[in-house]
Coordinates of C-alpha atoms in Angstrom, one line a residue:
M270 CA -39.1 -141.1 10.9
S271 CA -42.0 -139.0 9.6
S272 CA -41.8 -136.9 6.4
T273 CA -42.0 -133.7 8.5
S274 CA -39.0 -134.7 10.6
I275 CA -37.0 -135.8 7.5
A276 CA -37.7 -132.4 5.9
A277 CA -36.7 -130.6 9.1
A278 CA -33.4 -132.5 9.3
G279 CA -32.7 -131.8 5.7
S280 CA -33.4 -128.1 6.2
S281 CA -31.1 -128.0 9.2
R282 CA -28.3 -129.6 7.3
A283 CA -28.8 -127.2 4.4
G284 CA -28.6 -124.3 6.8
A285 CA -25.6 -125.7 8.6
N286 CA -23.5 -126.1 5.4
P287 CA -23.4 -122.4 4.5
A288 CA -22.8 -121.5 8.2
L289 CA -19.9 -123.9 8.3
L290 CA -18.4 -122.3 5.2
S291 CA -18.9 -118.9 6.8
L292 CA -17.2 -120.1 10.0
L293 CA -14.2 -121.4 8.2
A294 CA -13.9 -118.4 5.9
G295 CA -14.1 -116.1 8.9
A296 CA -11.4 -118.0 10.8
L297 CA -9.1 -118.0 7.7
A298 CA -9.7 -114.2 7.2
I299 CA -8.7 -113.5 10.8
A300 CA -5.6 -115.8 10.4
L301 CA -4.3 -113.1 8.0
A302 CA -4.1 -110.6 10.8
P303 CA -0.7 -111.5 12.3
I304 CA 0.8 -111.8 8.8
L305 CA -0.4 -108.3 7.9
V306 CA 0.8 -106.9 11.2
R307 CA 4.3 -108.4 10.6
V308 CA 4.5 -106.7 7.1
S309 CA 3.0 -103.4 8.0
E310 CA 5.0 -100.2 7.5
L311 CA 3.7 -98.8 10.7
E312 CA 4.6 -99.6 14.3
P313 CA 2.5 -102.3 16.0
I314 CA 0.2 -99.9 18.0
A315 CA -0.3 -97.6 15.0
T316 CA -1.3 -100.6 12.9
A317 CA -3.8 -101.6 15.6
F318 CA -5.3 -98.0 15.5
Y319 CA -5.9 -98.2 11.8
R320 CA -7.4 -101.7 12.1
L321 CA -10.2 -100.2 14.3
V322 CA -10.6 -96.8 12.5
I323 CA -11.1 -98.5 9.1
A324 CA -13.6 -100.9 10.6
L325 CA -15.7 -98.2 12.5
P326 CA -17.7 -96.9 9.5
F327 CA -19.0 -100.4 8.8
F328 CA -20.2 -100.8 12.4
W329 CA -21.9 -97.4 12.1
L330 CA -23.6 -98.5 8.9
G331 CA -24.8 -101.6 10.7
M332 CA -26.3 -99.5 13.5
L333 CA -28.2 -97.3 11.0
A334 CA -29.5 -100.3 9.2
E335 CA -30.8 -101.8 12.4
R336 CA -32.6 -98.6 13.4
K337 CA -34.3 -98.4 10.0
A338 CA -35.5 -102.0 10.3
P339 CA -39.3 -102.4 10.6
R340 CA -39.1 -104.4 13.8
S341 CA -36.2 -102.7 15.4
A342 CA -36.2 -102.9 19.2
S343 CA -32.9 -101.4 20.0
A344 CA -32.5 -100.5 23.7
R345 CA -31.4 -97.0 24.7
V346 CA -27.8 -96.8 25.6
T347 CA -27.6 -95.7 29.3
A348 CA -24.7 -94.1 31.1
A349 CA -23.9 -97.5 32.7
D350 CA -23.8 -99.0 29.2
M351 CA -21.5 -96.3 28.0
A352 CA -19.2 -96.9 30.9
L353 CA -19.1 -100.7 30.3
M354 CA -18.4 -100.0 26.6
G355 CA -15.6 -97.8 27.7
V356 CA -14.2 -100.7 29.8
A357 CA -14.6 -103.0 26.8
G358 CA -12.8 -100.5 24.6
L359 CA -9.9 -100.2 27.0
M360 CA -9.5 -103.9 27.2
L361 CA -9.8 -104.3 23.4
A362 CA -7.1 -101.6 23.0
G363 CA -4.8 -103.4 25.4
D364 CA -5.4 -106.7 23.7
L365 CA -4.7 -105.4 20.2
A366 CA -1.7 -103.2 21.2
L367 CA 0.0 -105.9 23.1
W368 CA -0.8 -108.7 20.7
H369 CA 0.5 -106.7 17.7
L370 CA 3.7 -106.0 19.7
S371 CA 4.1 -109.6 20.6
I372 CA 3.8 -110.6 16.9
T373 CA 7.0 -108.5 16.3
M374 CA 8.8 -110.2 19.2
T375 CA 8.0 -113.9 19.0
S376 CA 6.7 -116.3 16.4
V377 CA 3.3 -115.8 14.8
A378 CA 2.3 -119.3 15.9
K379 CA 3.0 -118.7 19.6
A380 CA 1.5 -115.1 19.6
T381 CA -1.7 -116.4 18.0
L382 CA -2.0 -119.5 20.2
F383 CA -1.5 -117.5 23.5
N384 CA -4.0 -114.9 22.4
N385 CA -6.6 -117.7 21.7
C386 CA -6.3 -118.9 25.3
A387 CA -8.8 -116.2 26.4
P388 CA -11.7 -118.7 26.7
V389 CA -9.7 -120.5 29.5
L390 CA -9.4 -117.2 31.4
V391 CA -13.0 -116.3 30.7
A392 CA -14.2 -119.4 32.4
L393 CA -11.7 -118.9 35.3
L394 CA -12.6 -115.3 35.8
G395 CA -16.3 -116.1 35.7
W396 CA -15.8 -118.4 38.6
L397 CA -13.6 -116.0 40.6
L398 CA -15.6 -112.8 40.0
F399 CA -19.2 -114.0 39.5
G400 CA -19.3 -117.3 41.2
E401 CA -20.1 -119.2 38.0
R402 CA -20.0 -122.9 38.4
I403 CA -16.5 -124.5 38.0
G404 CA -16.3 -128.1 37.1
L405 CA -13.8 -130.8 36.4
G406 CA -13.8 -129.8 32.7
L407 CA -12.5 -126.3 33.4
I408 CA -9.8 -127.7 35.8
V409 CA -8.6 -130.1 33.1
A410 CA -8.8 -127.4 30.4
L411 CA -6.7 -125.0 32.6
A412 CA -4.1 -127.8 33.4
V413 CA -3.8 -128.8 29.7
S414 CA -3.6 -125.3 28.4
L415 CA -0.9 -124.3 31.0
S416 CA 1.1 -127.4 30.1
G417 CA 1.0 -126.5 26.5
M418 CA 1.9 -122.9 27.1
A419 CA 4.8 -123.9 29.3
L420 CA 6.3 -126.0 26.5
L421 CA 5.9 -123.2 24.0
I422 CA 7.4 -120.5 26.3
G423 CA 10.2 -122.9 27.5
D424 CA 11.5 -123.0 23.9
G425 CA 12.4 -119.3 24.1
L426 CA 13.2 -119.2 27.8
F427 CA 15.9 -121.9 27.6
A428 CA 17.2 -121.1 24.2
S429 CA 21.0 -121.1 23.8
V430 CA 22.8 -117.8 23.9
G431 CA 23.2 -116.2 20.5
S432 CA 20.4 -118.2 18.9
A433 CA 17.6 -116.6 17.0
A434 CA 15.1 -117.8 19.6
E435 CA 16.9 -116.1 22.5
G436 CA 14.7 -113.5 24.2
Q437 CA 11.5 -114.7 22.6
W438 CA 10.1 -115.4 26.0
Q439 CA 9.5 -111.7 26.5
G440 CA 7.3 -111.7 23.5
D441 CA 5.7 -114.9 24.7
A442 CA 4.9 -113.2 28.1
I443 CA 3.3 -110.2 26.3
A444 CA 1.2 -112.6 24.1
V445 CA 0.0 -114.4 27.2
S446 CA -1.1 -111.1 28.8
T447 CA -3.2 -110.3 25.7
A448 CA -5.4 -113.3 26.6
A449 CA -6.2 -111.6 30.0
F450 CA -7.2 -108.4 28.3
Y451 CA -9.3 -110.2 25.7
A452 CA -11.0 -112.3 28.4
V453 CA -12.2 -109.2 30.3
Y454 CA -13.3 -107.7 27.0
L455 CA -15.4 -110.8 26.2
M456 CA -17.0 -110.7 29.7
A457 CA -18.0 -107.0 29.2
V458 CA -19.4 -107.7 25.8
K459 CA -21.4 -110.7 27.2
R460 CA -23.0 -108.3 29.7
L461 CA -23.8 -105.7 27.0
R462 CA -25.1 -108.3 24.6
S463 CA -28.2 -109.0 26.7
S464 CA -29.7 -105.6 25.7
H465 CA -27.7 -104.4 22.7
S466 CA -26.9 -105.6 19.2
T467 CA -23.5 -106.6 17.9
S468 CA -23.2 -103.4 15.8
V469 CA -23.9 -101.1 18.7
I470 CA -21.5 -102.9 21.0
M471 CA -18.7 -103.1 18.4
A472 CA -19.2 -99.5 17.4
G473 CA -19.1 -98.2 21.0
S474 CA -16.2 -100.4 22.2
S475 CA -14.2 -100.0 19.0
A476 CA -14.5 -96.2 19.1
A477 CA -13.3 -96.2 22.7
A478 CA -10.4 -98.5 21.8
A479 CA -9.5 -96.3 18.9
L480 CA -9.2 -93.2 21.1
V481 CA -6.9 -95.1 23.5
L482 CA -4.8 -96.5 20.6
A483 CA -4.5 -93.0 19.1
V484 CA -2.8 -91.7 22.2
A485 CA -0.7 -94.8 22.6
A486 CA 0.4 -94.6 18.9
S487 CA 1.5 -91.0 19.3
L488 CA 3.7 -92.0 22.3
E489 CA 5.0 -95.1 20.5
G490 CA 7.1 -93.1 18.0
G491 CA 7.4 -93.8 14.3
P492 CA 5.2 -92.7 11.4
L493 CA 1.5 -92.3 11.9
L494 CA 0.6 -92.6 8.2
P495 CA 1.6 -95.4 5.8
A496 CA 4.2 -94.1 3.3
T497 CA 3.3 -96.2 0.2
A498 CA 0.2 -97.7 -1.5
W499 CA 1.4 -101.1 -0.2
G500 CA 1.3 -99.7 3.4
W501 CA -2.3 -98.5 2.9
A502 CA -3.3 -101.8 1.3
V503 CA -2.0 -103.7 4.4
V504 CA -4.0 -101.6 7.0
L505 CA -7.1 -101.6 4.7
A506 CA -6.9 -105.4 4.5
L507 CA -6.4 -105.7 8.2
G508 CA -9.5 -103.5 8.9
V509 CA -11.8 -104.8 6.3
A510 CA -10.8 -108.4 5.6
C511 CA -9.9 -109.3 9.2
H512 CA -11.9 -107.1 11.5
V513 CA -15.1 -106.6 9.5
I514 CA -15.5 -109.6 7.1
G515 CA -13.7 -112.1 9.4
Q516 CA -15.6 -111.2 12.5
G517 CA -18.8 -110.7 10.6
L518 CA -18.7 -114.2 9.0
I519 CA -18.0 -115.8 12.4
T520 CA -20.8 -113.9 14.1
H521 CA -23.2 -115.0 11.4
A522 CA -22.0 -118.7 11.7
L523 CA -22.4 -118.8 15.5
A524 CA -26.1 -118.0 15.1
H525 CA -26.6 -121.2 13.1
L526 CA -24.1 -123.7 14.5
P527 CA -23.7 -125.5 17.9
V528 CA -21.3 -123.6 20.1
T529 CA -19.2 -126.6 20.9
F530 CA -18.8 -127.4 17.2
S531 CA -18.0 -123.8 16.4
S532 CA -15.4 -123.6 19.1
I533 CA -13.5 -126.5 17.5
G534 CA -13.9 -125.0 14.0
L535 CA -12.4 -121.7 15.1
L536 CA -9.2 -123.4 16.0
I537 CA -8.4 -123.4 12.3
Q538 CA -7.4 -119.7 12.9
P539 CA -4.2 -120.3 14.9
V540 CA -3.3 -123.4 12.8
A541 CA -3.7 -121.4 9.5
A542 CA -1.7 -118.5 10.9
A543 CA 1.1 -120.8 11.9
A544 CA 1.1 -122.4 8.4
L545 CA 1.2 -119.0 6.7
A546 CA 4.1 -117.9 9.0
W547 CA 6.0 -121.0 8.1
M548 CA 5.5 -120.5 4.4
L549 CA 6.1 -116.7 4.3
F550 CA 8.6 -116.2 7.1
G551 CA 10.2 -119.7 7.5
E552 CA 9.0 -119.9 11.1
A553 CA 9.1 -123.7 11.5
L554 CA 8.1 -125.3 14.8
G555 CA 10.1 -127.9 16.7
P556 CA 8.7 -131.2 18.1
L557 CA 8.2 -129.7 21.6
Q558 CA 6.5 -126.6 20.1
W559 CA 4.1 -128.8 18.1
L560 CA 3.3 -130.8 21.3
G561 CA 2.8 -127.6 23.3
G562 CA 0.6 -126.1 20.6
A563 CA -1.5 -129.3 20.4
L564 CA -2.0 -129.2 24.2
A565 CA -2.9 -125.6 24.1
L566 CA -5.5 -126.2 21.4
V567 CA -7.0 -129.1 23.3
G568 CA -7.2 -126.9 26.5
I569 CA -8.9 -124.1 24.5
T570 CA -11.4 -126.5 23.1
L571 CA -12.2 -127.9 26.5
A572 CA -12.6 -124.4 28.0
R573 CA -15.0 -123.3 25.2
R574 CA -17.1 -126.4 25.7
T575 CA -17.2 -125.8 29.5
S576 CA -18.1 -122.1 28.9
S577 CA -20.9 -123.0 26.5
R578 CA -22.6 -125.2 29.1

């Protein structure tokens, strides 16, 4: 091997190490989200509203920084782009509102795992709506994920009468539906990403989602403002630590790491969320739930690898 190739390999590894740390730190930051939702003083949808409103100024600052950059080549936002951002915002609002609601109705582990099944649906919807190629990998991913989800939901569906798990299947069903909302959101963002920066897309879609959530929160009932300093600290942590820092670190890492490797690394998020829920809320998983969770994670990994190709 030549000295040039050795130096290039060393430089690549040096760049990958900080990116890997960024990926893991971002995934762990996002893993705090369901814990913060569970302890929030506000109702689930109101909590989701503050998550976006607190994050919005950071996205606007990102847009301003991009426009002042010497080599800025930001495209003009057309009416069609605004409409697509509105669709993305509507899907993001549905995803956050239903996911936050599911966290209060079922276990953190199941709500987080089901929400992370979006890549499976993205690949499937890409085939159904846009004729994207579907291969054996996607079929296997779908079968494995559905098997795991069936095991996880079955625990609540067939629970004995009077047990703590009875009725959790409603929360499970809501959590599964969030993956569909998030899948459509990701597809809209993918279309916008070809001509706009992450800051522009996040600012536009988050503003639209915040408007939808504001209306939904007013209809939800309950207080619209945190009552204590602790309540404000929770929503601030949700907006800054989870939505801005967590997503920002992951976005940075994805630019420097292989997609297939990143997709596996991101699976630390539902695992970390489940571990935190076990330590803080005593939400232990049974053997069948562990098996179902493992199958769901394998299916998600396969779907992400299929999508990356």
